[in-house]
Short mmCIF file of C-alpha atoms in Angstrom, two decimals:
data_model
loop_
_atom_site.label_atom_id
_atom_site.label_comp_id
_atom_site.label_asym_id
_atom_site.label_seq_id
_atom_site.Cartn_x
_atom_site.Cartn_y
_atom_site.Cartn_z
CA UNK A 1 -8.33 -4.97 5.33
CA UNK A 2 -10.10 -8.30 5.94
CA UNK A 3 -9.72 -11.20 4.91
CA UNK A 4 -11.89 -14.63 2.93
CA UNK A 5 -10.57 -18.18 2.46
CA UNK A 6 -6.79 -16.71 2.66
CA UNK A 7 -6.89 -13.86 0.62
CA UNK A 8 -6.77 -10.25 1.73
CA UNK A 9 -9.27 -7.82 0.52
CA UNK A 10 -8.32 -4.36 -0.12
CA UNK A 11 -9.58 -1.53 2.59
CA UNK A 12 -11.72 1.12 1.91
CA UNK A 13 -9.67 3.35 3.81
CA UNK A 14 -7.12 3.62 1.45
CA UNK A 15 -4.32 5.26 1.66
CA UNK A 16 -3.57 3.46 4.97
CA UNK A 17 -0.03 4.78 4.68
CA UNK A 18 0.81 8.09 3.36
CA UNK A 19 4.22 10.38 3.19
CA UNK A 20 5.13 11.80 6.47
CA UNK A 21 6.60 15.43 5.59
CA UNK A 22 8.15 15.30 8.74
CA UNK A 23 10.64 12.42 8.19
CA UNK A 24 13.71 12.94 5.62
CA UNK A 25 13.73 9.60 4.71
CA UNK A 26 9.99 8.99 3.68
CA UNK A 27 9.05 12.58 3.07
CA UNK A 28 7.81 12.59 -0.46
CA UNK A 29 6.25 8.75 -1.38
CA UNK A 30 5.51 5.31 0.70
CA UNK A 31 4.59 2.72 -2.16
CA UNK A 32 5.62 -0.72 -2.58
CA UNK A 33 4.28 -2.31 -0.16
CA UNK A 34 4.82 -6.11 1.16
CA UNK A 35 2.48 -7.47 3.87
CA UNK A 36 2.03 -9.86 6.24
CA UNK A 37 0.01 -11.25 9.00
CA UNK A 38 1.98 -13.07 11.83
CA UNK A 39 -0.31 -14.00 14.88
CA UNK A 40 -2.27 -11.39 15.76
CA UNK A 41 -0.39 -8.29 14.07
CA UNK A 42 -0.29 -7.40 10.57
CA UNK A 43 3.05 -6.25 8.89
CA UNK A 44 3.45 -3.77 6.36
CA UNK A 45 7.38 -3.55 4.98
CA UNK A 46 7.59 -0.31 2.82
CA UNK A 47 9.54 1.34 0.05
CA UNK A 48 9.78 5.01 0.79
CA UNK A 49 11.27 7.93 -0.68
CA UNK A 50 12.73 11.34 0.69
CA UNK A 51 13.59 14.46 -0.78
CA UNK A 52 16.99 13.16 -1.54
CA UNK A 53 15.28 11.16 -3.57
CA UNK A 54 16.49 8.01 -2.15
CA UNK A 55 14.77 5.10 -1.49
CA UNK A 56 14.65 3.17 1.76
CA UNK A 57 12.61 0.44 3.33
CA UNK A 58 10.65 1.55 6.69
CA UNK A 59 8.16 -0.75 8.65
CA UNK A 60 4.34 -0.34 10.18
CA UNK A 61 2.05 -2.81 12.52
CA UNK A 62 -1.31 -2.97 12.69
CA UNK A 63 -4.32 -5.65 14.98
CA UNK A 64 -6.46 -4.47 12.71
CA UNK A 65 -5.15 -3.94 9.10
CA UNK A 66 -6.13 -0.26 8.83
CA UNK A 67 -4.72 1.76 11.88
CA UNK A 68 -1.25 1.50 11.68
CA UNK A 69 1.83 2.44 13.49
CA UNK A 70 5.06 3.32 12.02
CA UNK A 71 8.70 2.95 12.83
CA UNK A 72 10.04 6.77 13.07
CA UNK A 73 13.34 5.66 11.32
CA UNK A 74 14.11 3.25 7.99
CA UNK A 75 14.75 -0.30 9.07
CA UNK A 76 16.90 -0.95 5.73
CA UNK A 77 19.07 1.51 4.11
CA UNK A 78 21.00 1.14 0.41
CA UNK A 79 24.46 0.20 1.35
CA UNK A 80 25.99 -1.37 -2.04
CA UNK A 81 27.35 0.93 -4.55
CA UNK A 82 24.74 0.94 -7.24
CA UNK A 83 22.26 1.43 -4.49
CA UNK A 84 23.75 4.79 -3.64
CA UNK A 85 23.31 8.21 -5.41
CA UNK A 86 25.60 8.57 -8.74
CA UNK A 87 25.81 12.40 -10.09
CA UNK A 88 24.37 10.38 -13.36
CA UNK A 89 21.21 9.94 -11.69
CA UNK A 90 21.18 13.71 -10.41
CA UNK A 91 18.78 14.89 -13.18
CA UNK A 92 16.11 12.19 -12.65
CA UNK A 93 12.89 14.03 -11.40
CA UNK A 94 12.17 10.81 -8.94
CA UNK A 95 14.64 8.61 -8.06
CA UNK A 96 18.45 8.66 -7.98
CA UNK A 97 19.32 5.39 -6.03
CA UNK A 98 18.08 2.79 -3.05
CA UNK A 99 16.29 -0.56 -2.28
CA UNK A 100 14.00 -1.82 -4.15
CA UNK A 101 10.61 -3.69 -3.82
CA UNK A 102 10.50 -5.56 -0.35
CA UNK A 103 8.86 -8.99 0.49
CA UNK A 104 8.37 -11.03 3.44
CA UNK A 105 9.03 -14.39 3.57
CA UNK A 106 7.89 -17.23 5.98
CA UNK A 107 10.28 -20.09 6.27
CA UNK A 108 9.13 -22.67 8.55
CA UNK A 109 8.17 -21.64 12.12
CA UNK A 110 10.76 -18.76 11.58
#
């Protein structure tokens, strides 16, 4: 990722971010994703999905917008009742509940 006059230019080493089988929480996608550069460190907030088919927000830093490292653990869960899994939702083939699209937001110096 680079960038010109402000904008960001997508990297050629996409995916930067894949599914890691490993973790329950963002074992099947990683999509969504909200960035941002603050200083020297770029941001990546991310919707995820495990095989509960749930979906959570987990974050990733990079310096240099291509190597990034990952939080093991989600850093925002679905708490709210119609974030949470109904047994209506139990024979969707993707999702049955969670967060939805993240952003970042600058306000100020903040």
């Amino acid at each position: 990722m680079w960038e010109i006059n402000g904008l960001v230019k997508r990297s050629t080493h996409n995916p930067i971010l894949m599914a890691i089988k490993e973790h329950w929480w963002e074992s099947k996608l990683v999509y969504n994703t909200a960035a941002i550069k603050l200083g020297d460190r770029i941001y990546l907030l991310y919707r995820a999905m495990g095989n509960d088919h749930v979906s959570r927000f987990g974050l990733a830093m990079s310096v240099n917008g291509i190597d990034f490292v990952r939080l093991p653990y989600p850093v925002f869960l679905p708490s709210a009742d119609y974030e949470t899994p109904h047994p209506s939702k139990f024979d969707h083939d993707r999702e049955r509940g969670g967060v939805e699209d993240p952003r970042f937001m600058v306000i100020g110096d903040t």
